[in-house]
Tab-separated table of C-alpha atoms in Angstrom:
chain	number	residue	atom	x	y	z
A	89	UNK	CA	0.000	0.000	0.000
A	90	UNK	CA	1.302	3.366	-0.902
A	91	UNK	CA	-0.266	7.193	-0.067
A	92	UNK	CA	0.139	10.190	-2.173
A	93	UNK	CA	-1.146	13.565	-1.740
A	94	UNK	CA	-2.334	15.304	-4.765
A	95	UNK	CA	-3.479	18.858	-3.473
A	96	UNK	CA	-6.025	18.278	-0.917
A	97	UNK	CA	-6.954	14.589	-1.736
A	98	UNK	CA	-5.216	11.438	-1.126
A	99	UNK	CA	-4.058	8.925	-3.741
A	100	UNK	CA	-3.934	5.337	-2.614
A	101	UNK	CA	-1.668	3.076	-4.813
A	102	UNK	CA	-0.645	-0.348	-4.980
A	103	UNK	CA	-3.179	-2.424	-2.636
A	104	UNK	CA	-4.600	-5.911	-3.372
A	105	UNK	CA	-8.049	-7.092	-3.337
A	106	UNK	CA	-9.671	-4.009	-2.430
A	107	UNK	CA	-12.471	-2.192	-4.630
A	108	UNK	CA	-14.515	0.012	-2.380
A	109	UNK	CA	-17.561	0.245	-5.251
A	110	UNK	CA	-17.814	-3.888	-4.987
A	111	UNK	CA	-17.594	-3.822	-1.386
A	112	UNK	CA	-20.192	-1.007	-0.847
A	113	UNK	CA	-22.222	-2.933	-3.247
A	114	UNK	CA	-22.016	-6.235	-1.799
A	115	UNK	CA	-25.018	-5.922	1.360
A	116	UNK	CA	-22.812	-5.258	4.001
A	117	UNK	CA	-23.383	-1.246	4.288
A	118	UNK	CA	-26.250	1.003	2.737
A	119	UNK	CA	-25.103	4.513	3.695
A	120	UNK	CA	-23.744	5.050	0.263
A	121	UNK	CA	-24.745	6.470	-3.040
A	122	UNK	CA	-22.946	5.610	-6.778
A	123	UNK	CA	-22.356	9.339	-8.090
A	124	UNK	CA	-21.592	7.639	-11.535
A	125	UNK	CA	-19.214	3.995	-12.760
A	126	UNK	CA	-16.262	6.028	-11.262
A	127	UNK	CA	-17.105	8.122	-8.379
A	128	UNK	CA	-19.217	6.744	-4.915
A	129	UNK	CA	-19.951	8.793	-1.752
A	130	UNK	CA	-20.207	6.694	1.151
A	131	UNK	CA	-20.578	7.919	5.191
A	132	UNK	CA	-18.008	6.350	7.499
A	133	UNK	CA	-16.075	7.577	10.483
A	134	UNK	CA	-18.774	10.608	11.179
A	135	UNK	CA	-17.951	11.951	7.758
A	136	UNK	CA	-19.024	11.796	3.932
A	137	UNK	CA	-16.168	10.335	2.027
A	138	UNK	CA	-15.810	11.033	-1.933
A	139	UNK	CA	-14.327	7.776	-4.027
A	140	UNK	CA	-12.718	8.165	-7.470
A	141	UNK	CA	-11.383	5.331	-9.310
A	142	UNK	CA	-7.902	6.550	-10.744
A	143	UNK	CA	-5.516	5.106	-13.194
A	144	UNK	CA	-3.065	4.246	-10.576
A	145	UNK	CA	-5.339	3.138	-7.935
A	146	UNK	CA	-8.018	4.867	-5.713
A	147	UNK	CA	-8.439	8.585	-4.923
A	148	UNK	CA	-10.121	10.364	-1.516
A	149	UNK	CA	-11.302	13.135	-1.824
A	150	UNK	CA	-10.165	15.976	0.678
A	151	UNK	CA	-8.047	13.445	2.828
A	152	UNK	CA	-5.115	13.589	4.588
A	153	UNK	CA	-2.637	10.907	4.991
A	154	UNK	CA	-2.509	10.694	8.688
A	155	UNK	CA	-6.249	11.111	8.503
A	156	UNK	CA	-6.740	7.803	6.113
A	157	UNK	CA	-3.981	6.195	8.363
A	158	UNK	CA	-6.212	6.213	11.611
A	159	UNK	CA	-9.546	5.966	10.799
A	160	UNK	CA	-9.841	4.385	7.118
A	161	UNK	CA	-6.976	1.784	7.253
A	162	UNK	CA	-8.697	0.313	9.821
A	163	UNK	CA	-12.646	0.881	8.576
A	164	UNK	CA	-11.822	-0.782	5.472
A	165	UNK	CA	-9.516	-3.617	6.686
A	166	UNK	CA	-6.397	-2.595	4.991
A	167	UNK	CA	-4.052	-3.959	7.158
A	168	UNK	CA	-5.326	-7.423	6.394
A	169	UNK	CA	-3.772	-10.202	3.820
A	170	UNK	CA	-6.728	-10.813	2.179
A	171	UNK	CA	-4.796	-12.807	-0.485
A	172	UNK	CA	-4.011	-15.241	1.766
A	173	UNK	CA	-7.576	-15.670	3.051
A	174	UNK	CA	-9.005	-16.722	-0.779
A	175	UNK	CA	-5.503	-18.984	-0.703
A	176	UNK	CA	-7.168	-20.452	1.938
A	177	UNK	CA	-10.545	-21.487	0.719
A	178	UNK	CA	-8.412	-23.384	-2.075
A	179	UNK	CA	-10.206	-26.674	-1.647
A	180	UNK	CA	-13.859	-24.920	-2.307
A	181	UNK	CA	-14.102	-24.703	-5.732
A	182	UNK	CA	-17.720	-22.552	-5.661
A	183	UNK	CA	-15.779	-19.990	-3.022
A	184	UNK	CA	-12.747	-19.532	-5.328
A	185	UNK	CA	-14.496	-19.440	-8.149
A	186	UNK	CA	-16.737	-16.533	-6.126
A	187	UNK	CA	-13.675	-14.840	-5.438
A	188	UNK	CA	-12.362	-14.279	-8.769
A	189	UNK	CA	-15.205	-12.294	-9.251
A	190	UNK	CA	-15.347	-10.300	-5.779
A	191	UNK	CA	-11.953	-10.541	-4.763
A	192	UNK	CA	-11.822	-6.631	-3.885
A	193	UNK	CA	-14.400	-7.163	-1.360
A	194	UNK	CA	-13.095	-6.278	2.068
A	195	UNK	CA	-15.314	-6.276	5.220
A	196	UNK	CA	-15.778	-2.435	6.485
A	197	UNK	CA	-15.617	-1.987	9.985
A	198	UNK	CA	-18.701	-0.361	10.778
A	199	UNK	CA	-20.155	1.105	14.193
A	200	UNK	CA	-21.782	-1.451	15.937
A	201	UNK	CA	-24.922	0.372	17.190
A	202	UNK	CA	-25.168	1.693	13.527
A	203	UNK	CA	-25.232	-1.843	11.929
A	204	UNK	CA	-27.435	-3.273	14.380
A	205	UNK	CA	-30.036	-1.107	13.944
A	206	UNK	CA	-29.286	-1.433	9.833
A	207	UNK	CA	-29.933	-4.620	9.838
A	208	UNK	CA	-32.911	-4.681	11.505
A	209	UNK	CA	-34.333	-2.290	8.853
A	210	UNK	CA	-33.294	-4.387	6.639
A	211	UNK	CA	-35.628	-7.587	7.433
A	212	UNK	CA	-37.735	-8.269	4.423
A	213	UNK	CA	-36.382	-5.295	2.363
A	214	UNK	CA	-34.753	-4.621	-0.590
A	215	UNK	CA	-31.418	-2.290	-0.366
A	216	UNK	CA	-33.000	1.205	-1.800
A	217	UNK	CA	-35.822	1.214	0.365
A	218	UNK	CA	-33.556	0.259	3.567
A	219	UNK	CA	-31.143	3.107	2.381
A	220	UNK	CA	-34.074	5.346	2.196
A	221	UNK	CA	-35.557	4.330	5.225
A	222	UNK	CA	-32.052	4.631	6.903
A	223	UNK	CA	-31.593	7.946	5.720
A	224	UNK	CA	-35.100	9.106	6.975
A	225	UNK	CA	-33.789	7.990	10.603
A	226	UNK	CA	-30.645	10.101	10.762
A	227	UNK	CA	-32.473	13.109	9.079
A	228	UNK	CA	-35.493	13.028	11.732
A	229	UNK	CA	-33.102	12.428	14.871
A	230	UNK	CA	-30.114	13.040	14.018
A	231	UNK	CA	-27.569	15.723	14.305
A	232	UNK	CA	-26.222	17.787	10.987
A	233	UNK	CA	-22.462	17.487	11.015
A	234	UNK	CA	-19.745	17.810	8.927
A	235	UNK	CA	-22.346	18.086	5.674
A	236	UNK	CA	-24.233	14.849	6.990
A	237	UNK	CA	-26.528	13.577	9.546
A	238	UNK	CA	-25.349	11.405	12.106
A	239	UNK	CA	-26.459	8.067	12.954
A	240	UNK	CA	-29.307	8.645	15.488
A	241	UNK	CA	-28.415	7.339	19.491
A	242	UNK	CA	-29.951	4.584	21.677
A	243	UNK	CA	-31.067	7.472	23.551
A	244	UNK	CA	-32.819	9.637	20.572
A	245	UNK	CA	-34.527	6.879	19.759
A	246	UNK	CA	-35.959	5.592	23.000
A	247	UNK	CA	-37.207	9.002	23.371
A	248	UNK	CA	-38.676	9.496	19.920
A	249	UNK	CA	-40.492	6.352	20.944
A	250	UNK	CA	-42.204	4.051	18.413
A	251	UNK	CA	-44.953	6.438	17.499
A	252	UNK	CA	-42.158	8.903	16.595
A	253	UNK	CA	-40.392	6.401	14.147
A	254	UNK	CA	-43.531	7.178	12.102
A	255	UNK	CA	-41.991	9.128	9.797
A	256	UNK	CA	-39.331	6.973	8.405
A	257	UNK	CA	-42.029	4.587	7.126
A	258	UNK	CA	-40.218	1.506	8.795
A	259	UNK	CA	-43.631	-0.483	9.115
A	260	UNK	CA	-42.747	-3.411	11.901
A	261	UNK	CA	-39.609	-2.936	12.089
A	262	UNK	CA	-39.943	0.313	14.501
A	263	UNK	CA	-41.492	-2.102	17.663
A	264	UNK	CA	-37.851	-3.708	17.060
A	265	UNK	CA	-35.997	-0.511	16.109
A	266	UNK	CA	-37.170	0.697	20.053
A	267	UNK	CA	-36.397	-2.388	21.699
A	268	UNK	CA	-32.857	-2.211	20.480
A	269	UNK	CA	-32.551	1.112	21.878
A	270	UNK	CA	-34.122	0.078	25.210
A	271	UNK	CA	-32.583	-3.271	25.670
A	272	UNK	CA	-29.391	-1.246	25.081
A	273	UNK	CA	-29.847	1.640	27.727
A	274	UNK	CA	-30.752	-0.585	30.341
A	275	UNK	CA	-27.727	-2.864	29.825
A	276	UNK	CA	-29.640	-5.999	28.959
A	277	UNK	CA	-27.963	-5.709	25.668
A	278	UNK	CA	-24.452	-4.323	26.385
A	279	UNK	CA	-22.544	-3.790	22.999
A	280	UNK	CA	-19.387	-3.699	24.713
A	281	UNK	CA	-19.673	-6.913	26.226
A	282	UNK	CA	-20.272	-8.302	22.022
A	283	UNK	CA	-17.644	-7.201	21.364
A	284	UNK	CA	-15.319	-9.189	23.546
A	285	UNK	CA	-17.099	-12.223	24.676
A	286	UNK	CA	-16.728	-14.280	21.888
A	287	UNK	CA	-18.713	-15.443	18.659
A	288	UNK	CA	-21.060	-18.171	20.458
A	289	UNK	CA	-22.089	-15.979	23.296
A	290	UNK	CA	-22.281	-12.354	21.198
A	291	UNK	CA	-24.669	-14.213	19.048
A	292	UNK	CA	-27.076	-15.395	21.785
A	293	UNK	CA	-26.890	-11.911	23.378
A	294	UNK	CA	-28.078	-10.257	20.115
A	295	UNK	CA	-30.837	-12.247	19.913
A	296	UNK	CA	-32.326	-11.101	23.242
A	297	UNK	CA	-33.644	-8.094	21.166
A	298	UNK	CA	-37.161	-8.560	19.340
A	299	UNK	CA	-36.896	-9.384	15.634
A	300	UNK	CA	-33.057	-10.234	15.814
A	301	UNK	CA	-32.671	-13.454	14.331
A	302	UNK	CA	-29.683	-15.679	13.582
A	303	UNK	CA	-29.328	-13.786	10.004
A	304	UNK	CA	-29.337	-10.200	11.386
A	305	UNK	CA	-27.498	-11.012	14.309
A	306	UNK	CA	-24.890	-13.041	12.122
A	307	UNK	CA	-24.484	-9.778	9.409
A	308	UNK	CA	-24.384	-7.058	12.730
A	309	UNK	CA	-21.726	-9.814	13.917
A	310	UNK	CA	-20.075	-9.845	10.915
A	311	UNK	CA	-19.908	-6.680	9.884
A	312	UNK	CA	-20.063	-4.422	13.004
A	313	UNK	CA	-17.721	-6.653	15.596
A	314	UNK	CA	-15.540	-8.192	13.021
A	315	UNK	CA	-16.216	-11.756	14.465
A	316	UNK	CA	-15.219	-13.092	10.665
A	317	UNK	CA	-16.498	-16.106	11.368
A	318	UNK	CA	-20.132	-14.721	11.227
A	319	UNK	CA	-22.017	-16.655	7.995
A	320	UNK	CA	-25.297	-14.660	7.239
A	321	UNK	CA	-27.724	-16.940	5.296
A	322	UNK	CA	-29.727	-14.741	3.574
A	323	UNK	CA	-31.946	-15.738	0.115
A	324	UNK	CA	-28.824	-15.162	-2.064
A	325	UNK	CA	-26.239	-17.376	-0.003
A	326	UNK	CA	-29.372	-20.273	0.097
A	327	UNK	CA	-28.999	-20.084	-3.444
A	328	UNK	CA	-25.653	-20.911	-3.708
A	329	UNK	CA	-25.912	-23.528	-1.228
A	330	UNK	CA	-28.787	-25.543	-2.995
A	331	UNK	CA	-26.970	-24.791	-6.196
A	332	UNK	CA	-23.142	-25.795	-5.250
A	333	UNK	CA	-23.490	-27.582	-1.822
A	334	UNK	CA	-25.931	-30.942	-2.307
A	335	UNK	CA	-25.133	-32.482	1.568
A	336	UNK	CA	-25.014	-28.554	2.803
A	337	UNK	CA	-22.541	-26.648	3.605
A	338	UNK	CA	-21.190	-25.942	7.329
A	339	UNK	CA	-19.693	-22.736	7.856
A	340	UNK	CA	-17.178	-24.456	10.411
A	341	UNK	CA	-16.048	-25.943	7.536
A	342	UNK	CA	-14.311	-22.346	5.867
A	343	UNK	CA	-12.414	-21.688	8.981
A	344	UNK	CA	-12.254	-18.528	10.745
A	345	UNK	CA	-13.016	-16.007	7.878
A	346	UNK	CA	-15.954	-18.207	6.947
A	347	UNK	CA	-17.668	-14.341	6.647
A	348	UNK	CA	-15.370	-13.379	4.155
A	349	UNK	CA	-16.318	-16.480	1.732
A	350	UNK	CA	-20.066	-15.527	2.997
A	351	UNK	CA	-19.451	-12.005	1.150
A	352	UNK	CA	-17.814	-13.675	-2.310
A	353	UNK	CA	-20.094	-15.980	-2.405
A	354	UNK	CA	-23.382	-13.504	-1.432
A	355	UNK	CA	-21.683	-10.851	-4.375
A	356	UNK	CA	-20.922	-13.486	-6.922
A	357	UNK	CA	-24.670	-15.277	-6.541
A	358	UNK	CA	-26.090	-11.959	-7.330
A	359	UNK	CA	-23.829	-10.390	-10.003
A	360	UNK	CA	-22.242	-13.356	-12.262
A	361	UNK	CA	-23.769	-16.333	-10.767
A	362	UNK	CA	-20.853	-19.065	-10.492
């Protein structure tokens, strides 16, 4: 990986299996818009970041070095070999084959309280209407900062209660959107305590809240704790399975970045189907 400056922006060269337009594209985030084939805006680290794709690699918009360093390194999982992961899934021929085609995805690091509440908009949705519906959240309680809206807190929402959700048009999912935020005020829920007490037991905590199932607490796993061995099932990945996988397929099986294959296989299924 190598970081130029080029007047204000920032001009990152020479870094493997990364795409940011395939990974924002790929179900994991939805706080992003395509501009055009070459340019994407997406909202990470309390700010709006600009993509370009460049000849020599990827440019950011008004960045700094030391700036991309400390917060975007780590929010788009830089500092990982990602080449040796797909080395890895060698002896599954659907998952290599899936990688080929999404081999710049790279899991984002995402706030936790923001991707649980994500994916519980995202039950039974398709991705423009969550993105809509998730933008109608930060713009009714959120804060304008920085040129965007921040993601609402536990707090804002309890006290918008469900009746106040009205507005974002969120149907069911506001009863569930509330008793995340309550669950996580009083401590029954304690995000902290996902974080660090391991796959098994982060995924039964999770759960506690009302509409959190093993998918949505497997993709808030997955892609707001970085516990990579997280395997959301969703309609796409039961595809592939039933398709590739006649005696199932066991996510034990892929090891400890079993998420990772989730995402090429999830991408591939619904781009260039394998």
């Amino acid at each position: 990986m190598k970081l130029y400056g080029i007047g204000n922006d920032l001009l990152l060269c020479e870094t493997n299996n990364f795409d940011p337009f395939i990974s924002c594209e790929c179900g994991q985030c939805f706080r992003f818009e395509k501009i055009s084939e070459d340019e994407y805006s997406l909202v990470a680290c309390h700010r709006n970041l600009i993509i370009s794709r460049h000849k020599d690699g990827w440019l950011f918009k008004d960045m700094t070095e030391a700036e991309f360093l400390e917060s975007f390194v780590p929010y788009f999982d830089l500092d990982r070999d990602y080449g040796e992961i797909i080395k890895s899934f060698a002896f599954d021929e659907p998952i290599s084959k899936a990688a080929t085609v999404g081999g710049g995805i790279r899991i984002f690091r995402q706030d936790p309280w923001e991707t649980l509440i994500s994916f519980i908009i995202s039950q039974n949705n398709n991705i423009p209407r969550i993105k809509k519906i998730i933008n109608s959240l930060c713009q009714l309680l959120g804060e304008e900062k920085n040129g965007i809206y921040t993601f609402p807190t536990p707090s804002q929402i309890y006290q918008a209660g469900v009746e106040g959700l009205a507005p974002i048009k969120s149907g069911f999912r506001a009863k569930y959107i509330f008793d995340a935020a309550s669950k996580v005020i009083s401590g029954e829920v304690s995000l902290d305590r996902v974080a660090v007490c391991g796959y098994e037991s982060a995924l039964t905590e999770l759960k506690l809240i009302k509409g959190v199932g093993d998918k949505v607490a497997n993709c808030v796993l997955l892609f707001g704790f970085g516990y990579y061995e997280a395997f959301p099932i969703d309609v796409w990945v039961k595809r592939v399975i039933s398709e590739h996988y006649p005696n199932g397929l066991d996510p034990k099986t892929l090891g400890k970045y079993a998420g990772i294959a989730q995402q090429y296989l999830f991408h591939a299924q619904r781009n260039n189907p394998i």
